[in-house]
Structure formats: C-alpha cells, structure tokens
mmCIF file of C-alpha atoms in Angstrom:
data_model
loop_
_atom_site.group_PDB
_atom_site.id
_atom_site.type_symbol
_atom_site.label_atom_id
_atom_site.label_comp_id
_atom_site.label_asym_id
_atom_site.label_seq_id
_atom_site.Cartn_x
_atom_site.Cartn_y
_atom_site.Cartn_z
ATOM 1 C CA MET X 1 -0.044 0.013 0.313
ATOM 2 C CA ILE X 2 1.181 3.369 -0.985
ATOM 3 C CA ASN X 3 2.237 5.520 2.238
ATOM 4 C CA ILE X 4 0.458 8.461 2.744
ATOM 5 C CA ASN X 5 1.974 10.839 5.473
ATOM 6 C CA ILE X 6 -0.495 13.408 7.348
ATOM 7 C CA ASP X 7 1.949 16.837 7.667
ATOM 8 C CA LYS X 8 1.738 18.461 11.320
ATOM 9 C CA LYS X 9 0.731 21.666 9.590
ATOM 10 C CA LEU X 10 -2.495 19.647 9.170
ATOM 11 C CA SER X 11 -2.998 17.740 11.977
ATOM 12 C CA GLU X 12 -2.005 20.603 14.399
ATOM 13 C CA LYS X 13 -5.186 22.008 13.386
ATOM 14 C CA VAL X 14 -7.932 19.523 12.269
ATOM 15 C CA ASN X 15 -8.511 15.747 12.969
ATOM 16 C CA VAL X 16 -7.747 13.579 10.122
ATOM 17 C CA HIS X 17 -8.753 10.139 9.153
ATOM 18 C CA ILE X 18 -8.212 9.281 5.312
ATOM 19 C CA ALA X 19 -9.591 5.719 4.412
ATOM 20 C CA SER X 20 -7.616 4.451 0.966
ATOM 21 C CA ILE X 21 -7.889 1.934 -1.187
ATOM 22 C CA GLU X 22 -5.331 0.776 -3.825
ATOM 23 C CA ALA X 23 -6.701 -1.329 -7.002
ATOM 24 C CA LYS X 24 -5.724 -2.298 -10.506
ATOM 25 C CA VAL X 25 -8.869 -1.642 -12.426
ATOM 26 C CA LYS X 26 -10.405 -1.606 -15.833
ATOM 27 C CA THR X 27 -11.473 2.063 -16.786
ATOM 28 C CA LYS X 28 -14.473 2.290 -19.277
ATOM 29 C CA GLU X 29 -17.611 3.883 -20.074
ATOM 30 C CA SER X 30 -20.150 3.381 -17.027
ATOM 31 C CA ASP X 31 -22.658 0.445 -17.669
ATOM 32 C CA LYS X 32 -26.519 0.875 -17.314
ATOM 33 C CA GLU X 33 -26.299 -0.924 -13.999
ATOM 34 C CA LEU X 34 -24.123 1.597 -12.428
ATOM 35 C CA LEU X 35 -25.716 4.416 -13.890
ATOM 36 C CA GLU X 36 -28.956 3.121 -12.403
ATOM 37 C CA LEU X 37 -27.307 2.926 -9.007
ATOM 38 C CA ILE X 38 -26.227 6.554 -9.270
ATOM 39 C CA ASN X 39 -29.714 7.603 -10.329
ATOM 40 C CA LYS X 40 -31.455 5.595 -7.359
ATOM 41 C CA LYS X 41 -29.174 7.933 -4.894
ATOM 42 C CA CYS X 42 -29.695 10.951 -6.610
ATOM 43 C CA GLU X 43 -33.484 10.504 -6.228
ATOM 44 C CA GLU X 44 -33.147 9.376 -2.769
ATOM 45 C CA ILE X 45 -31.128 12.489 -2.088
ATOM 46 C CA LYS X 46 -33.475 14.846 -3.746
ATOM 47 C CA GLU X 47 -36.424 13.282 -1.531
ATOM 48 C CA ASN X 48 -34.953 13.601 1.546
ATOM 49 C CA ILE X 49 -32.677 16.797 1.855
ATOM 50 C CA LYS X 50 -33.420 20.198 1.194
ATOM 51 C CA PHE X 51 -30.823 22.739 -0.173
ATOM 52 C CA ASP X 52 -30.356 24.684 2.749
ATOM 53 C CA GLU X 53 -29.902 21.634 4.918
ATOM 54 C CA VAL X 54 -26.767 20.423 2.993
ATOM 55 C CA ILE X 55 -24.604 22.342 4.653
ATOM 56 C CA LYS X 56 -25.817 21.110 7.791
ATOM 57 C CA LEU X 57 -25.199 17.697 7.013
ATOM 58 C CA LYS X 58 -22.721 15.802 9.444
ATOM 59 C CA ASN X 59 -20.049 14.918 7.221
ATOM 60 C CA ILE X 60 -20.368 17.831 5.288
ATOM 61 C CA LEU X 61 -20.468 20.140 8.791
ATOM 62 C CA SER X 62 -17.392 18.668 10.138
ATOM 63 C CA SER X 63 -15.545 19.298 6.805
ATOM 64 C CA ARG X 64 -16.532 22.884 6.563
ATOM 65 C CA ASN X 65 -15.570 23.636 10.303
ATOM 66 C CA ALA X 66 -12.208 22.022 9.257
ATOM 67 C CA TYR X 67 -11.677 24.607 6.512
ATOM 68 C CA LYS X 68 -12.673 27.284 9.020
ATOM 69 C CA LYS X 69 -9.661 26.138 11.316
ATOM 70 C CA LEU X 70 -7.284 26.240 8.406
ATOM 71 C CA GLY X 71 -8.259 29.791 7.478
ATOM 72 C CA LYS X 72 -10.512 28.605 4.304
ATOM 73 C CA ASP X 73 -13.665 30.001 3.746
ATOM 74 C CA PRO X 74 -15.866 27.087 2.810
ATOM 75 C CA SER X 75 -18.318 29.118 1.407
ATOM 76 C CA ARG X 76 -15.974 30.200 -1.577
ATOM 77 C CA TYR X 77 -14.025 27.243 -1.625
ATOM 78 C CA ARG X 78 -16.610 24.808 -1.462
ATOM 79 C CA LEU X 79 -15.904 21.175 -0.633
ATOM 80 C CA SER X 80 -16.503 18.837 -3.522
ATOM 81 C CA SER X 81 -19.035 16.691 -1.636
ATOM 82 C CA GLU X 82 -20.619 19.285 -0.665
ATOM 83 C CA SER X 83 -20.849 20.650 -4.661
ATOM 84 C CA LEU X 84 -21.861 17.031 -5.457
ATOM 85 C CA VAL X 85 -24.930 17.000 -2.928
ATOM 86 C CA LYS X 86 -25.826 20.616 -3.823
ATOM 87 C CA ARG X 87 -26.189 19.906 -7.817
ATOM 88 C CA VAL X 88 -28.377 16.753 -6.848
ATOM 89 C CA VAL X 89 -30.351 18.350 -4.734
ATOM 90 C CA LYS X 90 -31.160 21.295 -7.323
ATOM 91 C CA GLY X 91 -31.945 18.598 -9.982
ATOM 92 C CA ASN X 92 -29.052 18.952 -12.130
ATOM 93 C CA ASP X 93 -27.578 15.706 -13.881
ATOM 94 C CA LEU X 94 -24.418 14.603 -12.667
ATOM 95 C CA TYR X 95 -21.563 14.768 -15.089
ATOM 96 C CA ILE X 96 -20.901 10.873 -16.340
ATOM 97 C CA VAL X 97 -17.219 10.501 -17.358
ATOM 98 C CA ASN X 98 -16.425 6.784 -16.762
ATOM 99 C CA ASN X 99 -16.761 3.983 -14.174
ATOM 100 C CA ILE X 100 -14.027 5.408 -11.841
ATOM 101 C CA VAL X 101 -15.203 8.981 -11.568
ATOM 102 C CA ASP X 102 -18.561 7.721 -11.500
ATOM 103 C CA ILE X 103 -17.725 5.187 -8.698
ATOM 104 C CA ASN X 104 -16.007 7.862 -6.715
ATOM 105 C CA ASN X 105 -19.133 10.538 -7.211
ATOM 106 C CA LEU X 106 -21.235 7.790 -6.176
ATOM 107 C CA ILE X 107 -19.217 7.029 -2.974
ATOM 108 C CA SER X 108 -19.096 10.892 -2.167
ATOM 109 C CA LEU X 109 -22.761 10.763 -2.351
ATOM 110 C CA HIS X 110 -23.224 7.887 -0.343
ATOM 111 C CA THR X 111 -21.075 9.068 2.358
ATOM 112 C CA CYS X 112 -20.860 12.993 2.434
ATOM 113 C CA TYR X 113 -17.104 12.959 2.236
ATOM 114 C CA SER X 114 -15.021 14.357 -0.235
ATOM 115 C CA VAL X 115 -13.640 11.441 -2.422
ATOM 116 C CA GLY X 116 -10.174 11.960 -4.059
ATOM 117 C CA THR X 117 -9.264 9.022 -6.810
ATOM 118 C CA TYR X 118 -5.725 9.454 -8.457
ATOM 119 C CA ASP X 119 -3.998 7.535 -10.991
ATOM 120 C CA LEU X 120 -1.101 6.056 -9.538
ATOM 121 C CA ASP X 121 0.991 5.566 -11.851
ATOM 122 C CA LYS X 122 0.920 9.696 -12.318
ATOM 123 C CA VAL X 123 1.890 9.920 -8.863
ATOM 124 C CA LYS X 124 6.167 9.997 -7.997
ATOM 125 C CA GLY X 125 6.932 8.717 -4.280
ATOM 126 C CA SER X 126 5.471 8.880 -1.360
ATOM 127 C CA ILE X 127 1.899 11.070 -0.596
ATOM 128 C CA THR X 128 1.665 13.504 1.830
ATOM 129 C CA PHE X 129 -1.402 15.297 2.732
ATOM 130 C CA THR X 130 -0.772 19.040 3.990
ATOM 131 C CA VAL X 131 -1.494 22.527 3.506
ATOM 132 C CA GLY X 132 -1.273 24.654 0.588
ATOM 133 C CA GLU X 133 1.131 27.220 0.963
ATOM 134 C CA GLU X 134 0.768 31.260 -0.183
ATOM 135 C CA ASN X 135 0.514 31.922 -3.899
ATOM 136 C CA GLU X 136 0.668 27.916 -4.669
ATOM 137 C CA ARG X 137 -1.997 27.037 -7.294
ATOM 138 C CA TYR X 138 -2.646 24.106 -9.596
ATOM 139 C CA ASP X 139 -5.003 23.702 -12.599
ATOM 140 C CA GLY X 140 -8.159 21.945 -11.144
ATOM 141 C CA ILE X 141 -9.946 19.375 -13.444
ATOM 142 C CA GLY X 142 -12.473 21.735 -15.240
ATOM 143 C CA ARG X 143 -12.026 24.699 -12.749
ATOM 144 C CA GLY X 144 -8.932 26.667 -14.164
ATOM 145 C CA SER X 145 -6.667 27.631 -11.803
ATOM 146 C CA ILE X 146 -6.961 26.969 -7.913
ATOM 147 C CA ASN X 147 -5.886 29.035 -5.234
ATOM 148 C CA LEU X 148 -4.179 26.128 -2.788
ATOM 149 C CA GLU X 149 -3.568 28.609 0.213
ATOM 150 C CA ASN X 150 -4.808 27.291 3.830
ATOM 151 C CA LEU X 151 -6.566 24.148 0.980
ATOM 152 C CA PRO X 152 -6.020 20.773 2.692
ATOM 153 C CA VAL X 153 -4.077 19.139 -0.494
ATOM 154 C CA PHE X 154 -2.230 16.248 -1.244
ATOM 155 C CA GLU X 155 1.724 15.836 -2.804
ATOM 156 C CA ASP X 156 4.063 14.040 -4.143
ATOM 157 C CA GLU X 157 7.825 14.516 -4.936
ATOM 158 C CA ASP X 158 6.978 16.781 -7.800
ATOM 159 C CA GLY X 159 4.038 18.833 -5.972
ATOM 160 C CA LYS X 160 0.411 19.054 -5.052
ATOM 161 C CA PHE X 161 -1.940 17.201 -7.017
ATOM 162 C CA GLY X 162 -5.285 16.941 -5.291
ATOM 163 C CA SER X 163 -7.545 18.486 -2.426
ATOM 164 C CA THR X 164 -11.214 18.237 -1.025
ATOM 165 C CA THR X 165 -12.294 21.106 -3.164
ATOM 166 C CA SER X 166 -10.892 20.194 -6.592
ATOM 167 C CA ASP X 167 -8.249 17.825 -7.955
ATOM 168 C CA SER X 168 -5.425 18.819 -10.525
ATOM 169 C CA ILE X 169 -5.187 17.748 -13.771
ATOM 170 C CA LYS X 170 -1.868 15.980 -13.169
ATOM 171 C CA ALA X 171 -3.477 12.392 -11.643
ATOM 172 C CA MET X 172 -6.523 12.828 -12.908
ATOM 173 C CA ILE X 173 -8.241 9.587 -14.344
ATOM 174 C CA THR X 174 -7.930 8.819 -17.648
ATOM 175 C CA ASN X 175 -9.496 6.100 -19.966
ATOM 176 C CA ASP X 176 -6.183 4.645 -20.040
ATOM 177 C CA THR X 177 -6.036 4.388 -15.818
ATOM 178 C CA THR X 178 -5.377 0.787 -14.762
ATOM 179 C CA HIS X 179 -3.961 1.586 -11.088
ATOM 180 C CA ILE X 180 -5.327 3.793 -8.453
ATOM 181 C CA LEU X 181 -5.760 5.140 -5.159
ATOM 182 C CA MET X 182 -9.044 6.384 -3.780
ATOM 183 C CA ASN X 183 -9.290 8.615 -0.635
ATOM 184 C CA ILE X 184 -12.177 9.191 1.108
ATOM 185 C CA ILE X 185 -11.200 12.505 3.562
ATOM 186 C CA ALA X 186 -12.999 12.466 6.861
ATOM 187 C CA PHE X 187 -12.273 15.443 9.161
ATOM 188 C CA GLU X 188 -13.404 13.599 12.188
ATOM 189 C CA GLU X 189 -13.064 10.298 13.808
ATOM 190 C CA ASP X 190 -15.814 8.209 12.195
ATOM 191 C CA GLU X 191 -16.802 4.443 12.818
ATOM 192 C CA ASN X 192 -18.379 4.212 9.567
ATOM 193 C CA LEU X 193 -14.857 4.161 7.669
ATOM 194 C CA GLU X 194 -14.374 0.574 7.467
ATOM 195 C CA ARG X 195 -17.862 -0.143 6.350
ATOM 196 C CA TYR X 196 -17.217 2.891 3.757
ATOM 197 C CA ILE X 197 -14.387 0.769 2.522
ATOM 198 C CA GLU X 198 -16.032 -2.278 2.071
ATOM 199 C CA TYR X 199 -18.935 -0.554 0.411
ATOM 200 C CA SER X 200 -16.254 0.988 -2.336
ATOM 201 C CA LYS X 201 -14.403 -2.071 -2.394
ATOM 202 C CA LYS X 202 -18.085 -3.907 -3.847
ATOM 203 C CA LEU X 203 -18.421 -1.043 -6.463
ATOM 204 C CA LEU X 204 -15.043 -1.326 -7.981
ATOM 205 C CA GLU X 205 -15.130 -4.561 -7.954
ATOM 206 C CA ARG X 206 -18.525 -5.083 -9.597
ATOM 207 C CA PHE X 207 -18.233 -2.163 -12.029
ATOM 208 C CA ALA X 208 -14.634 -2.033 -12.749
ATOM 209 C CA ASP X 209 -13.090 -5.532 -12.595
ATOM 210 C CA ALA X 210 -10.978 -4.410 -9.754
ATOM 211 C CA THR X 211 -8.258 -6.142 -8.192
ATOM 212 C CA ILE X 212 -8.012 -4.719 -4.656
ATOM 213 C CA ILE X 213 -4.018 -4.459 -3.637
ATOM 214 C CA ASP X 214 -4.448 -3.406 -0.115
ATOM 215 C CA THR X 215 -6.991 -0.891 2.195
ATOM 216 C CA LYS X 216 -5.580 1.507 5.135
ATOM 217 C CA ILE X 217 -7.192 4.087 7.059
ATOM 218 C CA THR X 218 -4.420 6.679 7.736
ATOM 219 C CA LYS X 219 -4.897 9.053 11.241
ATOM 220 C CA CYS X 220 -3.212 11.502 12.954
ATOM 221 C CA LYS X 221 -0.534 10.552 14.922
#
C-alpha cells in the first residue's frame, strides 16, 4: 500500500482520517447498472434533503468546520462533496465521465465526504496530506486555476495534485488508467470508515473489474 503521511501543519489544526483503497482496475464507460445505482441515490437525496440542509449534514459540516480552522472560507472554496450534493438537490444531472470517476462520485454522495481518486502511475514517491502555501496554485479539473493557500492538499515529490475542493489534472483518471488510489477524507473520527471501504471495494470489483491491492485508514499521530 502506498504510504500517506499527514503533515503536522494539518494535524495540529484539524483531525484527519483518510480511508484509502489501492486497486488495479479497468477504466471504461459506465454500464447501465452503475448508472441506475447513481440515479437511485440521486433520487433518494432529492426526496430527503432540502438545499439549505446540505451544509448541516454531519460529514459536510465537519469538513466545513475544518476549512474554517485552516483559514479557508468553505462558502467560497466549496468542498467537492458539498458541491456534488447541492447539484443533485437542485435537480441537475451529474457529469458522467467513466466508471472510476462515476464510482468516486457515487461514494461521495453515499458518504457526504470528499473522495479523491488518483492515477497512481502519475504519482511519484510517497504522498503527504498537507496545507497549501501562499501563492500556490494548480489547474483544477474543469475549474481553471485553484488557489491552494490554506487548502488541504495531497502532494508527491513533484508537488500538489489533489484537494478536498478540486483535484488537479496531474493525476486525474483517464480512460488509460489501470492503477488507482481512492481516498475518502474525513475531518473527524468516524466508526463508519471501514464500512465505507467495504462499500467502495464492492463497487470497484463489480463495475471496474478491480483487483484490490490493499486498504488502509491513516490517522493523525
């Protein structure tokens, strides 16, 4: 299992738990059964959650509070999980990309945590979850330039590549991706993380022909 370090700059301010899955996968177009699962989850969310209730959902609220502790405005730099749930509640369709990205989004809707899935063949060396520095930026997927200052971010030997707001194009999933790291990021202790890992494994095995290499929960020391 690739090692993820949690930087003291982050752990001194917020409580971080990262549930990770490393797997070999086949990236392809999402099949009808997966899309039906996604649609079912979206209908469930629309029926049970009002727009103004989204930021009060437990897992989204804890993540927003973590942003505030780091000095980042969660209303301006919205969590990817919050953006996803709000999109659904407003009745907008999700972007359908490929099976890995679509599974990623389904897990985020299921858990209300930000989930980042990365092409490990594009990641160099060990990974650190840290805090963005002043004047640091990267090109977010479909978002343009993202200001990383005070944002929780993953970095490898070459620099920052993913955050709980928007991932960069550096390690993004493409149709050529075969080796992934999926991270479910919680800013609190959550006894459900092991269950979320099992849920995610089953989706990857069922819809991406995944061979699970390893799973792990990384906590602040």
